[in-house]
XYZ file of C-alpha atoms in Angstrom:
203
model
C -74.078 120.526 110.615
C -75.936 118.165 112.925
C -79.311 118.970 111.364
C -79.785 119.157 107.590
C -82.965 120.326 105.873
C -83.305 119.136 102.281
C -85.869 120.901 100.091
C -86.625 119.414 96.658
C -88.929 121.306 94.312
C -88.455 119.754 90.872
C -91.685 118.270 89.515
C -89.584 115.601 87.796
C -89.090 112.460 89.864
C -86.553 111.113 87.344
C -83.997 112.960 85.259
C -83.876 115.962 87.585
C -80.403 117.428 87.925
C -81.300 119.382 91.052
C -82.492 116.159 92.689
C -79.388 114.291 91.533
C -76.837 116.899 92.584
C -78.644 117.832 95.790
C -78.802 114.156 96.732
C -75.084 113.767 96.079
C -74.283 116.671 98.398
C -76.560 115.277 101.109
C -74.810 111.894 100.855
C -71.380 113.501 101.213
C -72.490 115.682 104.133
C -73.887 112.611 105.907
C -70.698 110.646 105.251
C -68.638 113.454 106.749
C -71.049 113.801 109.689
C -72.366 110.312 110.587
C -74.551 111.662 113.380
C -76.311 114.201 111.174
C -80.084 114.052 110.858
C -81.756 114.885 107.550
C -85.298 116.180 107.164
C -86.493 116.030 103.564
C -89.333 118.040 102.076
C -90.335 116.951 98.583
C -92.539 119.808 97.460
C -93.593 118.066 94.253
C -94.576 114.658 95.612
C -95.902 116.062 98.906
C -96.852 119.655 98.071
C -97.677 122.201 100.718
C -100.833 124.253 100.144
C -100.681 127.639 98.522
C -101.683 130.675 100.519
C -105.352 131.329 101.212
C -107.216 134.152 102.883
C -107.750 131.917 105.911
C -104.001 131.264 106.217
C -103.168 134.947 106.060
C -105.753 135.608 108.737
C -104.223 132.927 110.962
C -100.695 134.297 110.439
C -101.707 137.700 111.754
C -103.826 136.464 114.647
C -101.979 136.027 117.965
C -101.626 132.349 118.873
C -103.793 132.662 121.985
C -106.616 134.252 119.981
C -106.817 131.824 117.054
C -109.985 129.802 116.705
C -109.897 126.057 116.000
C -109.979 126.501 112.216
C -107.111 128.994 112.297
C -105.048 126.736 114.576
C -105.546 123.868 112.120
C -104.766 126.060 109.110
C -101.477 127.307 110.522
C -100.239 123.882 111.626
C -98.358 123.131 108.399
C -96.685 126.527 108.418
C -95.592 126.089 112.041
C -94.101 122.687 111.232
C -92.175 124.057 108.251
C -90.876 126.988 110.291
C -89.787 124.629 113.078
C -87.882 122.491 110.557
C -86.151 125.551 109.133
C -85.167 126.952 112.527
C -83.836 123.573 113.692
C -81.591 123.118 110.655
C -77.916 124.002 110.646
C -77.510 123.345 106.918
C -80.166 123.794 104.246
C -79.945 122.219 100.784
C -82.473 123.474 98.231
C -83.130 122.013 94.801
C -84.499 124.883 92.720
C -84.828 124.254 88.981
C -85.641 127.305 86.898
C -89.201 127.235 85.572
C -90.176 130.211 83.439
C -87.207 132.210 84.745
C -88.042 131.751 88.452
C -88.696 129.182 91.183
C -91.315 126.455 91.001
C -94.746 127.190 92.439
C -94.077 124.523 95.073
C -90.941 126.269 96.317
C -92.731 129.613 96.313
C -95.497 128.068 98.438
C -92.891 126.778 100.918
C -91.350 130.246 101.127
C -94.794 131.741 101.756
C -95.211 129.338 104.682
C -91.841 130.041 106.298
C -91.756 133.817 105.823
C -93.549 134.574 109.077
C -93.486 137.873 110.913
C -92.559 137.253 114.528
C -91.057 133.829 113.804
C -88.579 134.117 110.941
C -88.350 137.904 110.728
C -89.410 140.897 112.756
C -89.689 144.633 112.388
C -87.592 146.779 114.694
C -86.479 150.363 114.981
C -84.112 149.900 112.051
C -86.563 148.041 109.834
C -86.928 144.319 109.141
C -84.584 141.858 110.842
C -84.135 138.242 109.802
C -84.363 135.705 112.621
C -83.130 132.615 110.726
C -79.442 133.196 111.350
C -76.354 131.021 111.608
C -77.375 128.746 108.714
C -75.401 127.531 105.721
C -77.526 127.281 102.569
C -76.717 125.460 99.340
C -79.022 126.024 96.365
C -78.911 123.813 93.277
C -80.262 125.555 90.183
C -80.730 123.820 86.825
C -81.703 125.753 83.719
C -82.105 124.970 80.043
C -80.209 128.100 79.021
C -77.338 130.116 80.449
C -78.473 132.960 82.681
C -75.539 133.660 84.982
C -73.797 135.703 82.275
C -74.431 136.901 78.756
C -77.474 138.332 77.011
C -80.015 136.254 78.980
C -78.722 137.292 82.419
C -81.627 139.708 82.866
C -84.038 136.764 82.791
C -82.563 135.202 85.927
C -85.218 135.788 88.550
C -84.329 132.707 90.566
C -80.915 133.377 92.097
C -81.744 137.053 92.588
C -85.083 136.231 94.229
C -83.747 133.457 96.460
C -80.754 135.497 97.582
C -83.112 138.348 98.469
C -85.801 136.360 100.289
C -83.368 134.084 102.133
C -81.315 137.117 103.136
C -84.447 138.877 104.335
C -85.058 135.944 106.670
C -81.471 136.076 107.928
C -79.808 133.449 105.716
C -76.928 135.341 104.153
C -74.406 132.506 103.773
C -75.822 131.131 100.510
C -73.913 129.193 97.846
C -75.474 128.600 94.431
C -74.445 125.561 92.386
C -75.561 126.146 88.797
C -76.214 123.491 86.159
C -76.780 125.693 83.124
C -77.469 125.107 79.461
C -78.888 121.629 80.003
C -81.274 121.992 77.045
C -78.308 122.320 74.692
C -77.534 118.639 74.230
C -75.956 115.697 76.022
C -72.489 117.236 76.119
C -73.853 120.340 77.818
C -75.654 118.191 80.397
C -72.509 116.161 81.075
C -70.458 119.351 81.465
C -73.029 120.875 83.834
C -73.139 117.733 85.971
C -69.350 117.501 86.090
C -69.077 121.139 87.137
C -71.693 120.628 89.852
C -69.989 117.497 91.145
C -66.678 119.354 91.280
C -68.281 122.040 93.451
C -69.845 119.361 95.661
C -66.457 117.722 96.145
C -64.961 121.085 97.131
C -67.787 121.721 99.604
C -67.443 118.304 101.215
C -63.631 118.352 101.316
């Protein structure tokens, strides 16, 4: 746990439960591991660019054949991939927007899902190269989607489990703060539940 990567994607700078709970876990992980380093990526306040045709072209051009524009274009992606590969623990704040991840988090995923760097194709199909990581994902949602009649609308935990697993990150724990649009009591209950899970993780 020497290196921690913290990804925040909520567009809210205040009042965000994923920021609050993710920050609390980071603080506890640092307290338990005083020598740990934390790299933070705030995808709302410092967004990464969305994919372009030029980026895709640079991704699929061998490094020694890229022109100057392609080398410049791919620089951000290379940095993000390096941060991901260097991390032992990854903490992701992923509020549910319109039943899925924020556009900022999707852009980050598009930068780090790189053939030859974070996954490869072999004789048995795709193989994730980002292995040996522990991932914690904080999800906040206005409704309840983990169970019940709205469960089919959850395209955030299913998507993240799939894409992270594709890249090799299979040890993923989701901490859900659900029903937060249902009043102050629901918010308090969601926060308390999240904090209980954080305490268990840090114990």
